[in-house]
Coordinates of N, CA and C in Angstrom, one line a residue:
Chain A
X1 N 13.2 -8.6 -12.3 CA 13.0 -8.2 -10.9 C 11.7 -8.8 -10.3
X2 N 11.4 -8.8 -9.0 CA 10.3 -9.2 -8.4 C 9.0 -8.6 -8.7
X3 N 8.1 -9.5 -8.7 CA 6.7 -8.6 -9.5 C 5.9 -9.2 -9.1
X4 N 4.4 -9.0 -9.2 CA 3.0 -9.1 -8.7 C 2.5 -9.1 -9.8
X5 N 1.5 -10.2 -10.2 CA 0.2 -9.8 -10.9 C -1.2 -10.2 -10.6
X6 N -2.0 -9.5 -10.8 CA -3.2 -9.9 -10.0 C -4.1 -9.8 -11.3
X7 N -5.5 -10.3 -11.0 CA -6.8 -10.4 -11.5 C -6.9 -8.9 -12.2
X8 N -7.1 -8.8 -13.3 CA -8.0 -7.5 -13.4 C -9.7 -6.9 -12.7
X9 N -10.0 -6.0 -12.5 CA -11.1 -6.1 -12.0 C -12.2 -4.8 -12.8
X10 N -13.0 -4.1 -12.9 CA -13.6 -5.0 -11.7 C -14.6 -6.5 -11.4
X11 N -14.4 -6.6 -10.2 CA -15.0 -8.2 -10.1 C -16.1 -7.5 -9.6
X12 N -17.4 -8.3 -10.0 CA -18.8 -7.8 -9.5 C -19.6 -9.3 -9.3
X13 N -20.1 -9.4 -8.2 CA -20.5 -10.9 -7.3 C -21.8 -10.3 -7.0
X14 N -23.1 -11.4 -6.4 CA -24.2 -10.9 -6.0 C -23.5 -11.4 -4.4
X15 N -24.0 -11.1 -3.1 CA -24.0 -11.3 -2.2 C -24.3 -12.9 -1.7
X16 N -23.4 -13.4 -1.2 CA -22.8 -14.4 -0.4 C -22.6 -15.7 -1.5
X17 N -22.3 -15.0 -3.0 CA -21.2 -15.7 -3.7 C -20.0 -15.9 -3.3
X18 N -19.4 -16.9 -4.3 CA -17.7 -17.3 -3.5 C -17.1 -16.5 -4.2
X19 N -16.1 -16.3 -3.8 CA -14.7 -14.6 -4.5 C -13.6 -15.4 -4.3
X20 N -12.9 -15.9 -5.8 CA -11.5 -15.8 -5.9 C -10.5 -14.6 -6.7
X21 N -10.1 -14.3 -6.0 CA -9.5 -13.3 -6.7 C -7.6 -13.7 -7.1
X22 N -6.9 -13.9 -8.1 CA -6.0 -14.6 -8.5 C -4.6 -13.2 -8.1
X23 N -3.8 -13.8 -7.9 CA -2.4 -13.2 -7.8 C -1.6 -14.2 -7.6
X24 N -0.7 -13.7 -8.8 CA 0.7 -14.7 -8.9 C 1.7 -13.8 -8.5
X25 N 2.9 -14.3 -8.2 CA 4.3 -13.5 -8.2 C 5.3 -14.4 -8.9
X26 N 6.4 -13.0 -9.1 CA 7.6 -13.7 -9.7 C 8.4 -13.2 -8.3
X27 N 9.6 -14.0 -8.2 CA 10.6 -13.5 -6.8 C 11.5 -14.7 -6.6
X28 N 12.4 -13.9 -6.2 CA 13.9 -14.4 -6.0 C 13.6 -15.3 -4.4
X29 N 14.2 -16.2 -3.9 CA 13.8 -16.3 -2.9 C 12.6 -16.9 -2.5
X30 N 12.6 -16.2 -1.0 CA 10.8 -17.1 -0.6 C 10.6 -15.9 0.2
X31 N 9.7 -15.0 -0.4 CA 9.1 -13.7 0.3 C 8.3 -13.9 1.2
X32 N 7.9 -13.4 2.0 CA 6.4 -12.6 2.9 C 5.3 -12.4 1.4
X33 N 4.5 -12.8 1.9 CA 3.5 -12.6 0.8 C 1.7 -11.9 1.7
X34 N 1.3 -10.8 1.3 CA 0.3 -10.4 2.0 C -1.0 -9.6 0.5
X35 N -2.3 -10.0 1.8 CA -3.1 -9.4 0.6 C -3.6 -8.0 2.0
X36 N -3.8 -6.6 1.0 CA -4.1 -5.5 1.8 C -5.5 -5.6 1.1
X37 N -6.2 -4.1 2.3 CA -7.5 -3.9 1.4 C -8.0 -2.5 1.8
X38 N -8.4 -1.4 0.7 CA -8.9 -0.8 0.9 C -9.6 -0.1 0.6
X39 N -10.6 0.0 1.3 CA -12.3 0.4 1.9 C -12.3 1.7 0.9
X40 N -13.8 2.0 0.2 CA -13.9 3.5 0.1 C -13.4 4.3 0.9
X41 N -12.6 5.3 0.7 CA -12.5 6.4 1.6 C -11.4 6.3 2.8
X42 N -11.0 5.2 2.8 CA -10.2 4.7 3.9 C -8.7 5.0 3.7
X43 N -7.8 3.8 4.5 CA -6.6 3.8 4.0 C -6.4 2.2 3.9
X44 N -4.6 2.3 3.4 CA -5.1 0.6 3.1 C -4.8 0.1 4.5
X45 N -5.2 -1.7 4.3 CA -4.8 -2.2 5.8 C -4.6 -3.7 5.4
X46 N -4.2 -4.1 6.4 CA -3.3 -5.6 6.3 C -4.7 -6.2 6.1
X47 N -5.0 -7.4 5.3 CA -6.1 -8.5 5.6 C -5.6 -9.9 6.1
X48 N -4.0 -10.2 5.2 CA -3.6 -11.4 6.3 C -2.5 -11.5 4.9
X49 N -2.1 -12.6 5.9 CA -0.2 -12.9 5.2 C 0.0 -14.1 5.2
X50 N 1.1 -14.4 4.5 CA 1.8 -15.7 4.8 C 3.6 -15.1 5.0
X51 N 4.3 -16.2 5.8 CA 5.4 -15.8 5.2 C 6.2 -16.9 5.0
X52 N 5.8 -18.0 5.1 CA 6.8 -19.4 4.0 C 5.5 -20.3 3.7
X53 N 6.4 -20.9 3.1 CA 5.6 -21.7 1.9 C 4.2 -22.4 2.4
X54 N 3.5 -22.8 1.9 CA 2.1 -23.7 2.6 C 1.5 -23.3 3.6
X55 N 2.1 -22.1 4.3 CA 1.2 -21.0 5.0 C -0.5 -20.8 4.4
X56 N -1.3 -21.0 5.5 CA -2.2 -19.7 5.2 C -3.0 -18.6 5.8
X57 N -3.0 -17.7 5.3 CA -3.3 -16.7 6.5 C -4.9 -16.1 5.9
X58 N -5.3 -16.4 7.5 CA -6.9 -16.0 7.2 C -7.0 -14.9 8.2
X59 N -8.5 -13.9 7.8 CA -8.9 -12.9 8.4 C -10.3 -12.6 7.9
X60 N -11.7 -12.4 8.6 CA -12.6 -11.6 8.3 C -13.3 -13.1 7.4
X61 N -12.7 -14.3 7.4 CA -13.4 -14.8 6.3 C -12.5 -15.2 5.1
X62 N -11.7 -14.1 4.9 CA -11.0 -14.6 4.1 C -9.8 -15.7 4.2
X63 N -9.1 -16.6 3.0 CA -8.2 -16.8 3.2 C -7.2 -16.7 2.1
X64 N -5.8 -16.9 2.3 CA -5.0 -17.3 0.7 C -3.9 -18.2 1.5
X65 N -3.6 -19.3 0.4 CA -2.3 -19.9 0.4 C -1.3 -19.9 0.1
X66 N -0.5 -19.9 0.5 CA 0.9 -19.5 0.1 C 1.8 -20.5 -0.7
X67 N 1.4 -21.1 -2.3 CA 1.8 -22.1 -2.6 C 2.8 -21.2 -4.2
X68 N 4.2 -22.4 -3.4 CA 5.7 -21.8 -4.0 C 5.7 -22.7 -5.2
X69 N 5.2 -23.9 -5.7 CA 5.2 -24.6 -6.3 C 4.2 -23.9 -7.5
X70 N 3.3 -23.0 -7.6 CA 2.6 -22.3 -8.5 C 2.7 -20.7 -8.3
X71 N 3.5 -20.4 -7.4 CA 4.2 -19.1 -7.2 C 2.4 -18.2 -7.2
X72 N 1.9 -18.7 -6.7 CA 0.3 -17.9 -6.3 C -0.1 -17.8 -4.5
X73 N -0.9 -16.7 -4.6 CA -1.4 -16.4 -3.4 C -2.9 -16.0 -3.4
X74 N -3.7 -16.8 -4.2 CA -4.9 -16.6 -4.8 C -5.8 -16.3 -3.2
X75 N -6.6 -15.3 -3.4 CA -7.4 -14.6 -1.7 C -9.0 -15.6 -2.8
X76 N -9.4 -15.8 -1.4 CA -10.7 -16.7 -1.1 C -11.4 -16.3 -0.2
X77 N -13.0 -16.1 -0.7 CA -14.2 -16.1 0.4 C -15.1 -16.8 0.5
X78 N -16.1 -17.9 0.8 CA -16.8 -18.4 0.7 C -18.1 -17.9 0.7
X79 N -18.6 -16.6 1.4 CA -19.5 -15.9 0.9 C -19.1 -14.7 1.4
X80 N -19.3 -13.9 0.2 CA -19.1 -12.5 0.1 C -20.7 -11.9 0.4
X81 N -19.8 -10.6 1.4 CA -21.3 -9.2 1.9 C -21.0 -8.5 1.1
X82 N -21.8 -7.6 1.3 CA -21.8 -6.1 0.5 C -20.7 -5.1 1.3
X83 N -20.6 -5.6 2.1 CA -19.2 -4.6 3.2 C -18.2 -5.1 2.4
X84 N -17.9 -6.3 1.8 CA -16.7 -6.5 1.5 C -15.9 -5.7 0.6
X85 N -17.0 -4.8 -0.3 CA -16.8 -4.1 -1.3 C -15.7 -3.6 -1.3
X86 N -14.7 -3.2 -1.5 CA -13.3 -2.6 -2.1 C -12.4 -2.9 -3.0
X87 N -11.1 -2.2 -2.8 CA -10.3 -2.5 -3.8 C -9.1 -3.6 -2.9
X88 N -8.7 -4.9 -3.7 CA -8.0 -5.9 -3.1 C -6.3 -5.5 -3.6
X89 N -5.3 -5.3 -2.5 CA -3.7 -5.7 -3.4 C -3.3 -6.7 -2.7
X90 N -2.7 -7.5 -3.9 CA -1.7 -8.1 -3.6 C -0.2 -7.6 -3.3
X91 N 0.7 -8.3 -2.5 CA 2.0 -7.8 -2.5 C 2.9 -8.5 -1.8
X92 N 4.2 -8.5 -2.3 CA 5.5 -9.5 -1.4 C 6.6 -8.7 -1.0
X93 N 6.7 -9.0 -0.6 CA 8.3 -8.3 0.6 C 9.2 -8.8 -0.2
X94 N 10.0 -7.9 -1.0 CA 11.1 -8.1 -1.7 C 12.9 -8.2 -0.7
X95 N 13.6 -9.2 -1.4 CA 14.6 -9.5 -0.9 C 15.5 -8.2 0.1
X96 N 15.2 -7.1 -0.3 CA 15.6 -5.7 -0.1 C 14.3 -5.3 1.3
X97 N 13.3 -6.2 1.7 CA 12.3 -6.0 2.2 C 11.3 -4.8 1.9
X98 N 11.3 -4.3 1.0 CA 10.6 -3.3 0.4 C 9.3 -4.2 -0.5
X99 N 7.9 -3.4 -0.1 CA 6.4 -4.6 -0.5 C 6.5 -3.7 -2.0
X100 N 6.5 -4.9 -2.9 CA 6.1 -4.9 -4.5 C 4.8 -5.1 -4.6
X101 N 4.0 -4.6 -5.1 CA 2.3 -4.6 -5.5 C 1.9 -4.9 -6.6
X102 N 0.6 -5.6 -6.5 CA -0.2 -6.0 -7.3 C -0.9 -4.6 -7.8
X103 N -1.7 -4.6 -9.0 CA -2.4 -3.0 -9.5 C -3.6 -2.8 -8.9
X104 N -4.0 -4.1 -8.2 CA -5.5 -3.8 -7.2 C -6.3 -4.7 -8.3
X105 N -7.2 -4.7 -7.4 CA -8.7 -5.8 -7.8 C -10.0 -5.1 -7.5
X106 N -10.5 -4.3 -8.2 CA -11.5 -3.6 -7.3 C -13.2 -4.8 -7.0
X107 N -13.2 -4.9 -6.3 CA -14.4 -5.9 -6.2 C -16.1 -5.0 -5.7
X108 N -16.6 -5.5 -6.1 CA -17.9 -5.0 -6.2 C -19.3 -6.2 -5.7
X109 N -20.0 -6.1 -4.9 CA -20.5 -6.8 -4.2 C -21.9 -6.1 -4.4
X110 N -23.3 -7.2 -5.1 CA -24.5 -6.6 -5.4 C -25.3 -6.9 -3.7
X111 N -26.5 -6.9 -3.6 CA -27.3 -7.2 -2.8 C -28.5 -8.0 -3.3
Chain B
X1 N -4.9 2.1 20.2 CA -3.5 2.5 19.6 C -4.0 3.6 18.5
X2 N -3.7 4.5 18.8 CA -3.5 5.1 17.6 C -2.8 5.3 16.3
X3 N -3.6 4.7 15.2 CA -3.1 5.1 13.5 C -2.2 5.8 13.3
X4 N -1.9 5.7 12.2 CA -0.9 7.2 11.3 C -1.9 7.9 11.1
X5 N -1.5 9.1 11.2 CA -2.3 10.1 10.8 C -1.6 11.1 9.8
X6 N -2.9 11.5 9.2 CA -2.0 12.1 8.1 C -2.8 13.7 7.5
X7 N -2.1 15.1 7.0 CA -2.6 16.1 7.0 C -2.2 16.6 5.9
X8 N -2.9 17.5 4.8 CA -4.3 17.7 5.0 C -4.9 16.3 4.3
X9 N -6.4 15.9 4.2 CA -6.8 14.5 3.7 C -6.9 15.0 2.0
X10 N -6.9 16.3 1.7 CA -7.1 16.9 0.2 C -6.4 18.2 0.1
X11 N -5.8 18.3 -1.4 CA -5.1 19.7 -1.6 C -5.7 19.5 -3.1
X12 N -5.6 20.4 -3.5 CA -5.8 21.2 -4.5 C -4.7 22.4 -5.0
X13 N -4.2 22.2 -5.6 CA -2.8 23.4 -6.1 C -3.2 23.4 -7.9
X14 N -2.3 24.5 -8.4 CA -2.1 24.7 -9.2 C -0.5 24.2 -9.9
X15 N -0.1 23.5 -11.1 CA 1.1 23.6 -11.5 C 1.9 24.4 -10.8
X16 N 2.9 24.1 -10.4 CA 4.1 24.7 -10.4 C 3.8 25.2 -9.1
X17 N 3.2 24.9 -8.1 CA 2.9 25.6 -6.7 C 3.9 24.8 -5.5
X18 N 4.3 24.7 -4.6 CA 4.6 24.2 -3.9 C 3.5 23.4 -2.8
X19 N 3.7 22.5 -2.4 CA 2.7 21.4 -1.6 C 3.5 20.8 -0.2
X20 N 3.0 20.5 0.5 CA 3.6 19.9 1.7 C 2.6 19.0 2.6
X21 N 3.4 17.9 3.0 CA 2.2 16.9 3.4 C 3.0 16.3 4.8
X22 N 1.7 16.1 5.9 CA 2.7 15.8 7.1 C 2.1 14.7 7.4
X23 N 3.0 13.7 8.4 CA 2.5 12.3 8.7 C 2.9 12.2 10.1
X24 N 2.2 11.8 10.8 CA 2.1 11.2 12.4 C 2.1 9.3 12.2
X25 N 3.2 8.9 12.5 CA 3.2 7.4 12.9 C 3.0 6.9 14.1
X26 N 2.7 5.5 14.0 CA 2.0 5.0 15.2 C 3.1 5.0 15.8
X27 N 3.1 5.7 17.4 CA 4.2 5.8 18.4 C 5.0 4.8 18.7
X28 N 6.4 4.8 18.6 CA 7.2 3.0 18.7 C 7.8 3.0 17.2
X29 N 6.7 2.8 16.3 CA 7.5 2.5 14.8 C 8.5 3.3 14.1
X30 N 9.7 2.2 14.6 CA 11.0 2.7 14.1 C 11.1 3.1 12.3
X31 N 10.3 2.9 11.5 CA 10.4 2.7 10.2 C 9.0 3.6 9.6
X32 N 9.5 4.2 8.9 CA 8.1 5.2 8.4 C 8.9 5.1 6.6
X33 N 7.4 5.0 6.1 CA 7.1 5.2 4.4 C 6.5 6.5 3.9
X34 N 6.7 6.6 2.4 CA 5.9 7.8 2.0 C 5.9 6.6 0.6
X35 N 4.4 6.4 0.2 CA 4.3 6.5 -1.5 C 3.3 7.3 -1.8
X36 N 3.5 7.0 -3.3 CA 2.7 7.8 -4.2 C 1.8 6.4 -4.8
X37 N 0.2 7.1 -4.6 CA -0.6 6.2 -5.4 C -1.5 6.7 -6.5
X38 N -1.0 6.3 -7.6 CA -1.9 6.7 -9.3 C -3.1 6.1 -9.1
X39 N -4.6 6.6 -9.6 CA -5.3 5.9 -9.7 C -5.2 4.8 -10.5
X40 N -5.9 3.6 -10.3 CA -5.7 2.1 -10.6 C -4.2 1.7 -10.9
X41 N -3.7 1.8 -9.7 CA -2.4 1.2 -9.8 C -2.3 1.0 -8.1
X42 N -1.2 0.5 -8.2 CA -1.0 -0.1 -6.8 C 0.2 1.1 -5.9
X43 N 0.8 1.3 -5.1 CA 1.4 2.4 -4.7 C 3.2 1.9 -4.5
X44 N 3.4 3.1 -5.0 CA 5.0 3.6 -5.5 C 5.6 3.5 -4.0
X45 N 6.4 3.3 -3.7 CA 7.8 3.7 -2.9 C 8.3 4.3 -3.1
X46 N 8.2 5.8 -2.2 CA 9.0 7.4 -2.4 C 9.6 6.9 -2.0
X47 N 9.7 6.9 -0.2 CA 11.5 6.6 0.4 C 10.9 6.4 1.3
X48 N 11.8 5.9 2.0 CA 11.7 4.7 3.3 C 13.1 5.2 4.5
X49 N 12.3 6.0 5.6 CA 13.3 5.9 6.6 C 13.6 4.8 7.5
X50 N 14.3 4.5 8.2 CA 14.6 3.7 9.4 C 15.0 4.8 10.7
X51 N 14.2 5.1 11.4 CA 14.5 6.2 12.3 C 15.0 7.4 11.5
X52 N 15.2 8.1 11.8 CA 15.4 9.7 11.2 C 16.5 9.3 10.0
X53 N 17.0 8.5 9.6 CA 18.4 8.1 8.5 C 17.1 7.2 7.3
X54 N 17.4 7.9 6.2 CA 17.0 7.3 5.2 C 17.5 6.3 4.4
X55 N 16.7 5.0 4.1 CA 17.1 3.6 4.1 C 16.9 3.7 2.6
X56 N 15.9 4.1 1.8 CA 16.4 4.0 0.4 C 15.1 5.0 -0.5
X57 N 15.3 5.5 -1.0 CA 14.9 7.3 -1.7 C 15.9 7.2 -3.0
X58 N 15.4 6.1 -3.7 CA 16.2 5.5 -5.2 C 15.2 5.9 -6.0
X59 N 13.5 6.3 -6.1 CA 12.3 6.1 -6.1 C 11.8 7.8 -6.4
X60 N 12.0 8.7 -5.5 CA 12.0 9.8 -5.0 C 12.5 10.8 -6.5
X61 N 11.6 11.5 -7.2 CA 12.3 12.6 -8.1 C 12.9 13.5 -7.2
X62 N 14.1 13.2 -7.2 CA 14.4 14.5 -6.3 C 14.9 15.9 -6.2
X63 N 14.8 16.0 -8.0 CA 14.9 17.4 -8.6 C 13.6 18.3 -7.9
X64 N 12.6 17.5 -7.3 CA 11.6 18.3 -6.6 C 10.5 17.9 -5.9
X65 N 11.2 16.4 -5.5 CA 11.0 16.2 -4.3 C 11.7 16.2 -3.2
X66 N 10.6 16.2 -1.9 CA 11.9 16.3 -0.7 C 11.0 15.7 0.8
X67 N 11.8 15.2 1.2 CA 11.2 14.4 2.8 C 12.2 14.7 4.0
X68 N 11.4 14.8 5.2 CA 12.4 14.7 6.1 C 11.9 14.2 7.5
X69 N 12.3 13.4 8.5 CA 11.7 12.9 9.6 C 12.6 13.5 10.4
X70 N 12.4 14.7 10.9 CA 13.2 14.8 12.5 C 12.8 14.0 13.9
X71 N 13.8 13.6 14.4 CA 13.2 13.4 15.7 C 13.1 12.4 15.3
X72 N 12.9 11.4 13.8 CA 12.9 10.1 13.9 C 11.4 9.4 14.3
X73 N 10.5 10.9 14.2 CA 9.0 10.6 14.8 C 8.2 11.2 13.6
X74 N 7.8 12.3 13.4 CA 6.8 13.1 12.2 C 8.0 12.9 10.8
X75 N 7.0 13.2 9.8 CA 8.0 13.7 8.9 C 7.2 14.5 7.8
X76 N 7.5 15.2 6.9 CA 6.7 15.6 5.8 C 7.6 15.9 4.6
X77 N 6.7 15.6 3.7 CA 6.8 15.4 2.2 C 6.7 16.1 1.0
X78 N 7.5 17.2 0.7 CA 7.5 18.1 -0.2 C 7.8 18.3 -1.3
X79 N 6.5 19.0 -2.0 CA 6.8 18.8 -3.7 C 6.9 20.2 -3.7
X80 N 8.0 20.9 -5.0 CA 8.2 21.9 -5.9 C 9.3 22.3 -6.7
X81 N 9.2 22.8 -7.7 CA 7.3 22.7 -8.3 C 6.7 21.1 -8.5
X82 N 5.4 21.7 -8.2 CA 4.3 20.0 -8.4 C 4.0 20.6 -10.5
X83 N 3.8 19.1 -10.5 CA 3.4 19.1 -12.1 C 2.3 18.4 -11.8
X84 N 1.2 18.2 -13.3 CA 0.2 17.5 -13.5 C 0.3 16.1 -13.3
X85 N 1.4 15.4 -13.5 CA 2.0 14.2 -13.5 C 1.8 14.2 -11.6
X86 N 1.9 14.6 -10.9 CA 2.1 14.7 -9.5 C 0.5 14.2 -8.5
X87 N -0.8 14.3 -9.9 CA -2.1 14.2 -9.2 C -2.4 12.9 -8.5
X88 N -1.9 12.4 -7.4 CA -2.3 11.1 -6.9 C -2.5 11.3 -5.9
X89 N -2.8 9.9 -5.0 CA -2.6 10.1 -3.4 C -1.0 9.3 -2.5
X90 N -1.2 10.5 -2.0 CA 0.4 10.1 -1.4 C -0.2 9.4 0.5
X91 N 0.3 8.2 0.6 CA 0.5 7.6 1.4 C 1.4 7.3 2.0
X92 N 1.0 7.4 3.8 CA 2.0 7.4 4.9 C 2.0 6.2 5.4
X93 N 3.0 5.3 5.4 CA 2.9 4.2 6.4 C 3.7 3.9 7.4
X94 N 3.7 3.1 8.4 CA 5.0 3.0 9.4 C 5.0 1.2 9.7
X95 N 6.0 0.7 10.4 CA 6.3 -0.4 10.7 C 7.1 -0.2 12.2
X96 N 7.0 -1.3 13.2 CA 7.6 -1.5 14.1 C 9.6 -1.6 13.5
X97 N 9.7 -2.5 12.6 CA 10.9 -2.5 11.7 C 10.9 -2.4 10.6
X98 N 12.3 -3.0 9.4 CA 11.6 -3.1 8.8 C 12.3 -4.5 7.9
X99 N 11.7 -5.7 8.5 CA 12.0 -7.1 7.8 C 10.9 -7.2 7.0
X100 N 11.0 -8.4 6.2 CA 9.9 -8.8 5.3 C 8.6 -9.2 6.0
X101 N 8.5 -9.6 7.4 CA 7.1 -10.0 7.6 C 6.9 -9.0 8.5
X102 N 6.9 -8.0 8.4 CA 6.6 -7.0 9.2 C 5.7 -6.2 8.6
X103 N 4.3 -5.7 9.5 CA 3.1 -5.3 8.9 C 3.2 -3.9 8.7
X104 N 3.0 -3.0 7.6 CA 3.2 -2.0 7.4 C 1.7 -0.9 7.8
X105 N 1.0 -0.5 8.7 CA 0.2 0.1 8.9 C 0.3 1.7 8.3
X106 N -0.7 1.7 7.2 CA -1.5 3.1 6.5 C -2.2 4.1 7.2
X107 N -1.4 5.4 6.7 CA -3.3 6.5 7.1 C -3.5 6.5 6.3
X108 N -4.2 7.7 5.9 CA -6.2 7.4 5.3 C -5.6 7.9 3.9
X109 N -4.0 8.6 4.0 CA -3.7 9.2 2.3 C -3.9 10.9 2.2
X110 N -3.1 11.4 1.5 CA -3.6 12.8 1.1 C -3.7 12.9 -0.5
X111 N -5.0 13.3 -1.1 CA -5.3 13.1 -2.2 C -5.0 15.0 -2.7
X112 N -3.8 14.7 -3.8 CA -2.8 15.6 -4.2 C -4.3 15.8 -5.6
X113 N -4.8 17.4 -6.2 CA -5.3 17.5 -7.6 C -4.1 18.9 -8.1
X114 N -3.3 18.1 -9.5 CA -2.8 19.5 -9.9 C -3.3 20.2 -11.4
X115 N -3.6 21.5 -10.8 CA -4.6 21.6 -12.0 C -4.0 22.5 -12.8

């Protein structure tokens, strides 16, 4: 079946280091592929998507590629704040359109 | 625009108590979610309406669980009996539809402790 796997975490960075954080999928098809994020305390929220191949969807700084040829959606920052601090999922829109998740990435951002 | 909103943000029960959790979707979205999220894990798919008709609750224990969206607008989410196994946060989301690139907007969660 369709599956996610992401980075274990937690990732811990000093401030305005670069952040890759790695997620691969398995999947039937050519999914929607999206990374969420969320904030202490919050709820989650969209950070950005792709939905076919060589897509990439940026937001806030961030970006990821949507490359079908290594079945990854690895999220990229060029410099990470201390806001950025949360926990990262990955996840794809399965054939049934129901989002399969990654277990999260919690990231951690020093000053 | 206003969020989902979601009620209460914290419960506290005891085993075997009954619980109930209510959700406000953003006005328009035809498609409303309920999961369950374990800590360090990523979040379950209870069931998934499409307007008031439920699209798939394959997911859902439903020896004691139970959902329902009247009106195709609110809905809420009921456990009984809750077990220890039940301690997570349950998350409401909605979608305008529901295809694959369609963005699923979250409230803030109700964080379930069963003690």
């Amino acid at each position: 079946g369709d599956s996610v796997t992401q980075m274990e975490g937690p990732v811990t960075l000093s401030e305005e280091a670069f952040l890759t954080i790695n997620c691969t999928y398995t999947a039937t098809g050519y999914p929607s592929l999206f990374w969420y994020v969320q904030y202490p305390g919050e709820g989650l929220q969209l950070l950005l998507k792709a939905t076919k191949a060589d897509d990439k969807g940026s937001n806030k700084g961030f970006e990821a590629t949507y490359r079908k040829e290594t079945t990854s959606f690895h999220l990229e920052k060029g410099s990470v704040q201390v806001s950025d601090s949360a926990v990262y999922f990955c996840a794809l829109a399965a054939s049934n359109y129901q989002l399969i998740w990654g277990a999260g990435t919690k990231l951690i951002i020093k000053p | 625009e206003a969020g989902v909103a979601q009620s209460p943000r914290y419960k506290i029960i005891e085993k075997r108590q009954s619980v109930a959790f209510w959700c406000n979707p953003i006005s328009g979205h035809a498609t409303l979610y309920w999961y369950q999220q374990i800590l360090g894990q990523g979040p379950k798919l209870l069931i998934q309406f499409q307007n008031n008709g439920v699209v798939d609750d394959s997911q859902l224990p439903k020896d004691r669980f139970s959902a329902e969206r009247l009106k195709g607008v609110d809905s809420t989410l009921k456990i009984q009996p809750a077990k220890l196994e039940d301690s997570a946060v349950y998350l409401c989301a909605s979608s305008l539809g529901h295809l694959a690139g369609d963005t699923q907007y979250f409230g803030p969660g109700t964080r379930l402790t069963v003690l």
